[in-house]
Short mmCIF file of N, CA and C in Angstrom, two decimals:
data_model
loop_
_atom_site.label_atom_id
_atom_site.label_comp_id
_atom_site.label_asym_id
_atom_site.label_seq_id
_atom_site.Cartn_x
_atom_site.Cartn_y
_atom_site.Cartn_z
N UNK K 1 66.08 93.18 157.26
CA UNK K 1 65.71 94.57 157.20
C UNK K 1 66.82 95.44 156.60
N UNK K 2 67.99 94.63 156.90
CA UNK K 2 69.33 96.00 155.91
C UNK K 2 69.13 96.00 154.86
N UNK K 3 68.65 94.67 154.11
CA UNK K 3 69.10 94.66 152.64
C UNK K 3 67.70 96.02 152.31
N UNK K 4 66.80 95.72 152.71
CA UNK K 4 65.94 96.29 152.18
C UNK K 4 65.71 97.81 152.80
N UNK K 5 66.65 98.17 153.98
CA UNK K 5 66.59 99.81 153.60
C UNK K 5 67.83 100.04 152.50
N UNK K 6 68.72 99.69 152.16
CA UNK K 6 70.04 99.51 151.38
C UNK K 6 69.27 99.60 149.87
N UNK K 7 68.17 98.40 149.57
CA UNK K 7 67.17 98.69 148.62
C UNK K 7 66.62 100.20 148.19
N UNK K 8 65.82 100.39 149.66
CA UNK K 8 65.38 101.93 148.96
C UNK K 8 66.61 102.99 149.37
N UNK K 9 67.56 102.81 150.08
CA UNK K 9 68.65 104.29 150.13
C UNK K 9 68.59 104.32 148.03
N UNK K 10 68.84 102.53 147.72
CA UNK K 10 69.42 102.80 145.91
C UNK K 10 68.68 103.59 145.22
N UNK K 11 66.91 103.25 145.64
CA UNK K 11 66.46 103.41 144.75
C UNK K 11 65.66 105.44 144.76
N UNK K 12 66.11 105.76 146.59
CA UNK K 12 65.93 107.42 145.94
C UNK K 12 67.31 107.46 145.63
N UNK K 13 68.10 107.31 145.87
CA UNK K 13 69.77 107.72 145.11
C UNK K 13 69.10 107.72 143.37
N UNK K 14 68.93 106.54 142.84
CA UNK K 14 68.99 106.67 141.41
C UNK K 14 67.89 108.04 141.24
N UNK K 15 66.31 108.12 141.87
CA UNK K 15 65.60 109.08 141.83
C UNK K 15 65.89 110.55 141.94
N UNK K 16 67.03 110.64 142.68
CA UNK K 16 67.50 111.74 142.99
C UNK K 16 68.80 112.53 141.57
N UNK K 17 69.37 111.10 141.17
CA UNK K 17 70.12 111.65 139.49
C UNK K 17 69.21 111.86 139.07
N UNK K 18 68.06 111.39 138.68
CA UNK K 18 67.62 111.26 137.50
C UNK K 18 66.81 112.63 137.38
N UNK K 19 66.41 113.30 138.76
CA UNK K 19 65.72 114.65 138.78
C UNK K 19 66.71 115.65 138.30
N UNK K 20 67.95 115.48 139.06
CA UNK K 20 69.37 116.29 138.92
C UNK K 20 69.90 116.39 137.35
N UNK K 21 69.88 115.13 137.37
CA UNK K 21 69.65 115.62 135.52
C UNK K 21 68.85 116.34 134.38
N UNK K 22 67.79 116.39 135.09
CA UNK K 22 66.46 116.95 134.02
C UNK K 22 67.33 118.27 134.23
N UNK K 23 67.39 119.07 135.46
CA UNK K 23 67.67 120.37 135.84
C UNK K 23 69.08 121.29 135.61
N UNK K 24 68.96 121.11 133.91
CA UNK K 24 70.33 121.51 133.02
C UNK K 24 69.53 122.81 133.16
N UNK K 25 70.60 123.76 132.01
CA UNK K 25 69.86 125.27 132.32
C UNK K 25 69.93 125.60 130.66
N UNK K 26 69.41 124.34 129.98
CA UNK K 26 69.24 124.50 128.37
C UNK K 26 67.81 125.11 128.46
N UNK K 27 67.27 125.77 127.51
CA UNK K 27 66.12 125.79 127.08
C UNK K 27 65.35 124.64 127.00
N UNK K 28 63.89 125.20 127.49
CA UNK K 28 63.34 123.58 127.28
C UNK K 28 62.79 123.24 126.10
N UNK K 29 62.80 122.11 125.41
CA UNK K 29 63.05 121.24 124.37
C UNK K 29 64.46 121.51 123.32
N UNK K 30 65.26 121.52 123.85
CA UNK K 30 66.49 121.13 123.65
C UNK K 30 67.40 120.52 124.39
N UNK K 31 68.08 119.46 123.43
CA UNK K 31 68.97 118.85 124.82
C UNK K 31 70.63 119.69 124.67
N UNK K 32 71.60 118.94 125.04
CA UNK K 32 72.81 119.43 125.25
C UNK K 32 73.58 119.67 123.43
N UNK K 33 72.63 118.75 122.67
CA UNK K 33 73.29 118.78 121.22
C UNK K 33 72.60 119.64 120.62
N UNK K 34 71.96 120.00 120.94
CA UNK K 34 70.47 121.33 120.15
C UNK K 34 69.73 120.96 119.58
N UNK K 35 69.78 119.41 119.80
CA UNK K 35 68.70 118.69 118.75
C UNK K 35 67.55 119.28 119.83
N UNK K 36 66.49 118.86 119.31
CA UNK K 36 64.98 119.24 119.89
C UNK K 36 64.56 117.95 120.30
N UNK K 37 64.00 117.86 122.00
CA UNK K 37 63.74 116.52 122.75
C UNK K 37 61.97 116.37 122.77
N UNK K 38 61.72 115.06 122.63
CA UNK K 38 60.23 115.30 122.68
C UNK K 38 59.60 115.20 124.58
N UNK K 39 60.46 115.11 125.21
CA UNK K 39 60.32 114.91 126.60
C UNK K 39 59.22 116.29 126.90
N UNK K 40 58.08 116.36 127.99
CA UNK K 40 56.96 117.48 128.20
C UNK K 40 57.74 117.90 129.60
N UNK K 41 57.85 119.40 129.66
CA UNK K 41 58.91 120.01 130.44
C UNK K 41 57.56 119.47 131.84
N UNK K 42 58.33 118.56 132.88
CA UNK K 42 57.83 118.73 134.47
C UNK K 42 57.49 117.10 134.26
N UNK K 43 57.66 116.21 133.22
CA UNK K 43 57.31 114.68 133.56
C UNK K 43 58.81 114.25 134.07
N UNK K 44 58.52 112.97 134.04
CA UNK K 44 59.44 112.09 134.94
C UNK K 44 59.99 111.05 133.29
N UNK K 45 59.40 111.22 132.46
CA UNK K 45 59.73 110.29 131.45
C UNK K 45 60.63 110.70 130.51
N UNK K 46 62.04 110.08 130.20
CA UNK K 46 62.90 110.71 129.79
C UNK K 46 62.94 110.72 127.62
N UNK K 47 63.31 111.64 127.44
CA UNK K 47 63.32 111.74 125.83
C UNK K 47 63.67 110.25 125.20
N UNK K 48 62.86 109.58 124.16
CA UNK K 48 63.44 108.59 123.44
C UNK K 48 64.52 108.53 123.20
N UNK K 49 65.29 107.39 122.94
CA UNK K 49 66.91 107.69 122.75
C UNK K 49 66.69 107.60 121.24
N UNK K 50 67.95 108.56 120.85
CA UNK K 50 68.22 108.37 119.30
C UNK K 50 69.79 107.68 118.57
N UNK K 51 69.21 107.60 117.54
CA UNK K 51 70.22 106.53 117.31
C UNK K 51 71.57 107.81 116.31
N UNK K 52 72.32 107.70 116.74
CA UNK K 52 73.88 108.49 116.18
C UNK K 52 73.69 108.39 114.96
N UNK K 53 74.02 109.61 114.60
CA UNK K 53 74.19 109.60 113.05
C UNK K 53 75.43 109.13 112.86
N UNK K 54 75.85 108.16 111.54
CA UNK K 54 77.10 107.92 111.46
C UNK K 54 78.14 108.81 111.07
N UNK K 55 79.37 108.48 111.28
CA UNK K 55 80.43 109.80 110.87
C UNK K 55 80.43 109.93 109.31
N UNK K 56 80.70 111.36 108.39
CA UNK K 56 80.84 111.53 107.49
C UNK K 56 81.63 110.47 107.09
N UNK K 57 81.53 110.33 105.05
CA UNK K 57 82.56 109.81 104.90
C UNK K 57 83.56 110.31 104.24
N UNK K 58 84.65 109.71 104.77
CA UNK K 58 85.86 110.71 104.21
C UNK K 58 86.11 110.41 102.95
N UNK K 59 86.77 111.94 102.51
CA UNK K 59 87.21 111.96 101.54
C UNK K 59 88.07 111.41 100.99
N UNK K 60 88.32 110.94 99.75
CA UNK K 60 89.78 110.94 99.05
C UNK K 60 90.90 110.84 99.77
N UNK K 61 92.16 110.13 100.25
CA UNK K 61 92.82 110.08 100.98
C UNK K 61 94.10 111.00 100.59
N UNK K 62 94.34 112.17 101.29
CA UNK K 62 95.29 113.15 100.24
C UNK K 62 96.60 111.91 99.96
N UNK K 63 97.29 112.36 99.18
CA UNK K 63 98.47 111.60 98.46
C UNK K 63 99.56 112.41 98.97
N UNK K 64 100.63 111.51 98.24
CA UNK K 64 101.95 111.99 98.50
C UNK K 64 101.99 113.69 98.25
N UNK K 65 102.74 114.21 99.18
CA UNK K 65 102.99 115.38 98.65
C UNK K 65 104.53 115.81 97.93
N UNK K 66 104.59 116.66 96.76
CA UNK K 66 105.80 116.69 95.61
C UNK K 66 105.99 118.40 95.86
N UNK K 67 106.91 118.70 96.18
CA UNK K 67 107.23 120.41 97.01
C UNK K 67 108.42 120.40 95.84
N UNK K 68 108.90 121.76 96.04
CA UNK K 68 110.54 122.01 95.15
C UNK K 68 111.23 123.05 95.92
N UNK K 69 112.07 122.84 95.98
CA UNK K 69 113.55 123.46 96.66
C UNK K 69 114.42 123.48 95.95
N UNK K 70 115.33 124.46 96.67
CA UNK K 70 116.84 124.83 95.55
C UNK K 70 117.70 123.75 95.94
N UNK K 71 118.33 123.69 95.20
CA UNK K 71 119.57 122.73 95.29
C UNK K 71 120.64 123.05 94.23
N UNK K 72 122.01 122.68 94.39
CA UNK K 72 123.13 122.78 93.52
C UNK K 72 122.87 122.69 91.80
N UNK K 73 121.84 121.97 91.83
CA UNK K 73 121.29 122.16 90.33
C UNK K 73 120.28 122.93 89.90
N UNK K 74 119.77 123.94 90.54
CA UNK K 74 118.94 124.72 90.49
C UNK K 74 117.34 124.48 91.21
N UNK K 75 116.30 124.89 91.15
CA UNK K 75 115.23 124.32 91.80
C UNK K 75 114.39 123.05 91.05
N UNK K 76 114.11 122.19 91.87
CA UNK K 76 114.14 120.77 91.74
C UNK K 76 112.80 120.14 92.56
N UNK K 77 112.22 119.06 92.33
CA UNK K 77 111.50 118.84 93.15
C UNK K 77 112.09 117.54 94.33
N UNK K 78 111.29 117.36 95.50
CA UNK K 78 111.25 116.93 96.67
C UNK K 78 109.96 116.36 97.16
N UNK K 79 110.27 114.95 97.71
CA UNK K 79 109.22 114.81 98.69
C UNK K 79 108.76 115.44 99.49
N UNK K 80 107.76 115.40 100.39
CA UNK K 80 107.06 116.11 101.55
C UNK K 80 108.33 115.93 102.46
N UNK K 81 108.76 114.98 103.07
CA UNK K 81 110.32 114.81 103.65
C UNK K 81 111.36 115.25 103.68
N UNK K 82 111.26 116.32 102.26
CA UNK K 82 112.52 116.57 102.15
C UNK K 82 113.48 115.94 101.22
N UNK K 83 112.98 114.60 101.05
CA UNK K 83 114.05 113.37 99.98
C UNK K 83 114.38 114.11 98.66
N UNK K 84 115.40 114.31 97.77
CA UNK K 84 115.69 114.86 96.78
C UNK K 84 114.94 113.78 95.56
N UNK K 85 114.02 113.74 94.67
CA UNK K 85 113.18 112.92 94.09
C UNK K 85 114.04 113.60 92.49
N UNK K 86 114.30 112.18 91.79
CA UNK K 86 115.05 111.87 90.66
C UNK K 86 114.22 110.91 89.70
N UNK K 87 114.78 111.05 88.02
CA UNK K 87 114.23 110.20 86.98
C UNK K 87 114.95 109.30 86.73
N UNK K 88 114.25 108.29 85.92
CA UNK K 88 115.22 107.62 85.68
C UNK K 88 115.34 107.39 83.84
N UNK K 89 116.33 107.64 83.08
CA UNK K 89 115.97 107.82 81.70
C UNK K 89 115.91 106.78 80.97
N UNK K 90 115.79 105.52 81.54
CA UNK K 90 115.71 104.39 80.85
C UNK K 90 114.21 104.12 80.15
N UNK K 91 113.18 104.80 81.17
CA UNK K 91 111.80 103.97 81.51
C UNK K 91 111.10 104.96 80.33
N UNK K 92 110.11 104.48 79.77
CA UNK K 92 109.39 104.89 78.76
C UNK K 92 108.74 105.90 80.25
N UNK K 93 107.40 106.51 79.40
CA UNK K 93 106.62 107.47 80.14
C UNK K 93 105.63 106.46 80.78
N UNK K 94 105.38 106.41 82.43
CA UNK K 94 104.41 106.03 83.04
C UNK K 94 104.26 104.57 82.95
N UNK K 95 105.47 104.18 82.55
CA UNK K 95 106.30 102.69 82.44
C UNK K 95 107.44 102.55 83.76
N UNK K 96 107.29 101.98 85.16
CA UNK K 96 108.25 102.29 85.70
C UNK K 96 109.18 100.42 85.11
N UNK K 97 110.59 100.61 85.19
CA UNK K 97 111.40 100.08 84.96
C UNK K 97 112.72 99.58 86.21
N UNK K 98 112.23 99.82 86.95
CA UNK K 98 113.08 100.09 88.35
C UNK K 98 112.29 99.01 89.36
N UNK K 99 112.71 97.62 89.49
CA UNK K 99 112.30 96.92 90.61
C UNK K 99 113.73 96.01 91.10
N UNK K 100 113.43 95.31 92.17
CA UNK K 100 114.41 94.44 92.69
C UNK K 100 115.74 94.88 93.39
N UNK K 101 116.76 94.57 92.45
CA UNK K 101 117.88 95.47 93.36
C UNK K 101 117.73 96.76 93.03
N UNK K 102 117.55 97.15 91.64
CA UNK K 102 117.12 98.53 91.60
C UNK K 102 116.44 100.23 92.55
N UNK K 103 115.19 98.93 93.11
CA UNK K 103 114.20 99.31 93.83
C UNK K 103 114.99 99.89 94.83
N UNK K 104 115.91 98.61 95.30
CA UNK K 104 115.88 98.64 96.67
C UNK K 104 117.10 99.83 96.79
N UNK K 105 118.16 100.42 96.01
CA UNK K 105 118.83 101.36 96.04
C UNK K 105 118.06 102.64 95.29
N UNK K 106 116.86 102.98 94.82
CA UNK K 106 116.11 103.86 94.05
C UNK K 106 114.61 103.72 94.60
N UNK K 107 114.13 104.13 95.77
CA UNK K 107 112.94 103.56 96.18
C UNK K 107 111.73 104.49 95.60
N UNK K 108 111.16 103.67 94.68
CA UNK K 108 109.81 104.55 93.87
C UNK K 108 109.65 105.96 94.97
N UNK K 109 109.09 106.63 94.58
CA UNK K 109 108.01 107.56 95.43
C UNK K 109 106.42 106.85 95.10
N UNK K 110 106.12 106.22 96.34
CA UNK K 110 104.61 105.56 95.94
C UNK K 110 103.48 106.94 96.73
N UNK K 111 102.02 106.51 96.90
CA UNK K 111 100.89 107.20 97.14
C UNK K 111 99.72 106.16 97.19
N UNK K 112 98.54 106.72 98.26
CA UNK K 112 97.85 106.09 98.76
C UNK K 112 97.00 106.64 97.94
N UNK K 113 96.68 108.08 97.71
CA UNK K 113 96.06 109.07 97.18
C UNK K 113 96.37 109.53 96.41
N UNK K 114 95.62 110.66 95.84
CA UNK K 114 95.99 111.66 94.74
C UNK K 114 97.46 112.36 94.91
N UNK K 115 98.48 112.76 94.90
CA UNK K 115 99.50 112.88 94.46
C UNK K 115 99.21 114.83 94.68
N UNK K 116 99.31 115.52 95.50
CA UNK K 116 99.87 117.28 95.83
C UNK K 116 101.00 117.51 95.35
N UNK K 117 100.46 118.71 94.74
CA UNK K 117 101.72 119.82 94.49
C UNK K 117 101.65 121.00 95.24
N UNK K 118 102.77 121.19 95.78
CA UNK K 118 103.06 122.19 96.76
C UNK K 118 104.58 123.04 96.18
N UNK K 119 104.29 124.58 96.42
CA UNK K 119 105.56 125.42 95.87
C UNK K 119 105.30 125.61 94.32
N UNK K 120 106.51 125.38 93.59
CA UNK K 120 106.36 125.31 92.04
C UNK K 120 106.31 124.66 91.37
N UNK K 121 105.68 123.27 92.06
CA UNK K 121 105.44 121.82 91.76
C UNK K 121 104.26 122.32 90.88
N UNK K 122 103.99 121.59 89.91
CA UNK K 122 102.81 121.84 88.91
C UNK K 122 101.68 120.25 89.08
N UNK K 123 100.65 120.75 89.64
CA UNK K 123 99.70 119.48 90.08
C UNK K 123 99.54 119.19 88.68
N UNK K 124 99.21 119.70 88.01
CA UNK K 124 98.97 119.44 86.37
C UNK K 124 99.79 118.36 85.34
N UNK K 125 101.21 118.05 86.30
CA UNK K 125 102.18 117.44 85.70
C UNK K 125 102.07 116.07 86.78
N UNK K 126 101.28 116.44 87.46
CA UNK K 126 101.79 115.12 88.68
C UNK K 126 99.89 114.02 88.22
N UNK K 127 100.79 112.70 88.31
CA UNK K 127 100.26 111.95 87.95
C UNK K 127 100.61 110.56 88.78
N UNK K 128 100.30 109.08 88.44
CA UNK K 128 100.31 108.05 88.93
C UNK K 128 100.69 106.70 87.73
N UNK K 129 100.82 105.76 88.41
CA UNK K 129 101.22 104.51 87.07
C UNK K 129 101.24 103.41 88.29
N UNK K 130 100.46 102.47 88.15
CA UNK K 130 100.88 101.15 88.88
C UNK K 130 101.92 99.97 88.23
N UNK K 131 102.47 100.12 89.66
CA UNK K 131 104.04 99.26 89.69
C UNK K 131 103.32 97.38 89.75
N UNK K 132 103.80 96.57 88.95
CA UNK K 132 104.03 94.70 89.09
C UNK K 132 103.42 94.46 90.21
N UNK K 133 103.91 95.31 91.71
CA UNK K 133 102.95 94.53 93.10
C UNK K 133 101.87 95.35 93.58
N UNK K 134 101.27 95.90 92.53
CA UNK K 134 100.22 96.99 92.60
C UNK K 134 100.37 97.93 93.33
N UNK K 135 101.43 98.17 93.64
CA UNK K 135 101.45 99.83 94.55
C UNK K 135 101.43 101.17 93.74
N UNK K 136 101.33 102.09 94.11
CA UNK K 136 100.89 103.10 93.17
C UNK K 136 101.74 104.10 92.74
N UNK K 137 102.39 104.48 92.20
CA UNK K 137 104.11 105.35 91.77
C UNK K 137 103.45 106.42 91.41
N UNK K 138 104.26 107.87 91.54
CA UNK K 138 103.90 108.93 91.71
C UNK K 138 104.75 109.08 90.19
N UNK K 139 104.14 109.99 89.22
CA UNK K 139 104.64 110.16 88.15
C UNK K 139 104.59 111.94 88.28
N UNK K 140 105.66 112.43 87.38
CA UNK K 140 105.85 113.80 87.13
C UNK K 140 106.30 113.69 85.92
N UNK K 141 105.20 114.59 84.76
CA UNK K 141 105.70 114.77 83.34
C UNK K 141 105.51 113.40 82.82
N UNK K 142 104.98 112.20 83.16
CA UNK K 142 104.79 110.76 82.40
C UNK K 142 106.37 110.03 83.49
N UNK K 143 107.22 110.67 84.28
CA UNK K 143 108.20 110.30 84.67
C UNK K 143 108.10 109.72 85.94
N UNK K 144 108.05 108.20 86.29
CA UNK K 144 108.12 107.50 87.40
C UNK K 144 109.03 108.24 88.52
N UNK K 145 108.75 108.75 89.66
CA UNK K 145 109.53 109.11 90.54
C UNK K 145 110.25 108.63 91.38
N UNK K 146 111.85 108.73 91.92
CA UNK K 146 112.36 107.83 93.07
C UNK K 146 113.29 108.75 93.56
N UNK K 147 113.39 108.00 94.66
CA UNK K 147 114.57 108.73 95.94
C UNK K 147 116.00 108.24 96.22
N UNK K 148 116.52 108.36 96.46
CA UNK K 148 117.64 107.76 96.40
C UNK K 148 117.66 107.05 98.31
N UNK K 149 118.04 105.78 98.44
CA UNK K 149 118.27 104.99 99.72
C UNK K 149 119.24 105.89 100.35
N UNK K 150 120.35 106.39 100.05
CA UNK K 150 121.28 106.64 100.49
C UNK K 150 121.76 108.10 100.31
N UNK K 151 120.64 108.50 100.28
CA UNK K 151 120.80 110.00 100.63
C UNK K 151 119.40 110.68 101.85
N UNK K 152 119.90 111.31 102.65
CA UNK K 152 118.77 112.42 103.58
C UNK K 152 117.84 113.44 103.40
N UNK K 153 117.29 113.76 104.13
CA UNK K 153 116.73 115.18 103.66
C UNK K 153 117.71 115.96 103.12
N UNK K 154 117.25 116.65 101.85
CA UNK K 154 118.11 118.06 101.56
C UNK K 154 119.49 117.46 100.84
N UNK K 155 119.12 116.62 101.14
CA UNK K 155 120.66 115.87 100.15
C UNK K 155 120.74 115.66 98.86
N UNK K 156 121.22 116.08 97.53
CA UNK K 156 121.34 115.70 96.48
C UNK K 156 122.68 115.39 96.13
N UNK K 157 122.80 113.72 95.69
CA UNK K 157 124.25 113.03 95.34
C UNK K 157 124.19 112.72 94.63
N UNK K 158 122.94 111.95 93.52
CA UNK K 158 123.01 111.16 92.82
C UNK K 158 122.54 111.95 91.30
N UNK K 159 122.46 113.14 91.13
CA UNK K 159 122.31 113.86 89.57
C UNK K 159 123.23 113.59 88.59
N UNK K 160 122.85 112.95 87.74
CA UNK K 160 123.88 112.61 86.64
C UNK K 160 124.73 111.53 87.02
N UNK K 161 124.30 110.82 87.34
CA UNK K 161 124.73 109.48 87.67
C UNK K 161 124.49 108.18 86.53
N UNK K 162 125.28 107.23 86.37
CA UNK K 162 124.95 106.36 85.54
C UNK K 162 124.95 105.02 86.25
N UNK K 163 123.82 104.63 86.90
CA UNK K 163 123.79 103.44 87.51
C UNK K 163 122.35 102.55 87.05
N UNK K 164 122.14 101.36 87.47
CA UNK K 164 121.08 100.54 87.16
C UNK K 164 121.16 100.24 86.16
N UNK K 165 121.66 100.46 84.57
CA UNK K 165 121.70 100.62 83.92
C UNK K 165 121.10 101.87 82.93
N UNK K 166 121.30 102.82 83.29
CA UNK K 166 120.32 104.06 82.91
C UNK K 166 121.00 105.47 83.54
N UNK K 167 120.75 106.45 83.08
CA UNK K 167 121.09 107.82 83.77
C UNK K 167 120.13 108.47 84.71
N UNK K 168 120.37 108.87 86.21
CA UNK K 168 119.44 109.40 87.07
C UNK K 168 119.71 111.04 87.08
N UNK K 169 118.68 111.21 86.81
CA UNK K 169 118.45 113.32 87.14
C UNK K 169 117.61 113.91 88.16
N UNK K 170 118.36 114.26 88.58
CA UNK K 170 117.33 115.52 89.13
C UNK K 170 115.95 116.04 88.26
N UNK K 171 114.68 116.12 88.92
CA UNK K 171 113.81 116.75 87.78
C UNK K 171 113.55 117.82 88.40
N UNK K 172 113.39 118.82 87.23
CA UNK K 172 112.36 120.58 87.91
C UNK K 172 111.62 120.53 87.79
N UNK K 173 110.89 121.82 88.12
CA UNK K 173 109.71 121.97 88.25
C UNK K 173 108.89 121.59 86.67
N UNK K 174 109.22 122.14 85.68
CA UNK K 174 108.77 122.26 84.27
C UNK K 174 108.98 120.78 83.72
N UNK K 175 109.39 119.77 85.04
CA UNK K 175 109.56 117.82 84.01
C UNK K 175 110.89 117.48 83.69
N UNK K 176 111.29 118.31 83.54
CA UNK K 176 112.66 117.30 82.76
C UNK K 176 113.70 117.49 83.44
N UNK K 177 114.94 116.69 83.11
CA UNK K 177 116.25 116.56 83.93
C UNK K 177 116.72 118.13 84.40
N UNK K 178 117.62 117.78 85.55
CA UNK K 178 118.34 118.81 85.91
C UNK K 178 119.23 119.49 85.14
N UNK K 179 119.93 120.40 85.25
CA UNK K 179 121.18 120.64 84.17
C UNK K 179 122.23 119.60 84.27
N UNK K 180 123.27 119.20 83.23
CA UNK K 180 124.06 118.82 83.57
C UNK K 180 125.07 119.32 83.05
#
């Protein structure tokens, strides 16, 4: 005899949500999403379930972002980070020339996405070029972009430098080297 008053205590318990639920204070035929329910206001039979719409799909994945700040050589561009972003004058246009040990002291500026200009960065100049292990290099003016390993945010050391075999600049806003 327990199990079976234990039986019906469950089964008005569930009867008793399921009334408690109808008795939201939406308008009737609407549910909580504003969709419109086909449920008849005073039955016991609950709205068909519907199936989720799937999530939008996203857009375009934004890209690196290319900002400009002042620096000792005048205003210059920068990663989103902050990294002081340099050319390198060896490399033809949208030819990068910079892998291996190179790389690894000059680290491309790569992108997942389209490539932002932010400040007096000119989106118009900012472009892309795929690198030997297919990653995607951020170009400014036809000019492969890189950072220097060994410098921080806000740091510019390496302008007018002659290493890798090639000269590194600072670039401005308008593409081309820094002063020297």
């Amino acid at each position: 005899m327990p199990a079976a008053r234990t039986a019906l205590s469950a089964l008005a318990l569930a009867a008793g949500l399921l009334v408690a639920g109808c008795g939201d204070d939406e308008p009737t035929g609407a549910s909580a999403t504003g969709t419109p329910t086909s449920a008849t206001p005073g039955t016991s039979e609950p709205p068909p379930p519907t199936t989720p719409s799937p999530p939008p799909s996203p857009g375009p994945a934004p890209g690196t972002t290319i900002v400009t700040g002042d620096s000792e050589f005048g205003v210059m561009l920068f990663d989103g980070n902050g990294q002081a972003i340099y050319l390198f004058d060896r490399e033809r246009p949208n030819s990068p020339d910079c892998y291996d040990e190179c790389a690894a002291a000059w680290p491309p500026v790569l992108t997942d996405g389209t490539p932002q200009a932010d400040g007096a960065a000119d989106s118009a100049l900012l472009g892309t070029t795929q690198r030997r292990d297919g990653t995607v290099q951020v170009t400014y003016a036809g000019h492969p972009l890189y950072t220097y390993a060994n410098e921080g945010p806000g740091e510019v050391l390496c302008h007018d430098v002659f290493l890798n075999g090639g000269w590194w600049y600072v670039i401005t806003p308008e593409g081309g080297p820094g002063p020297v």
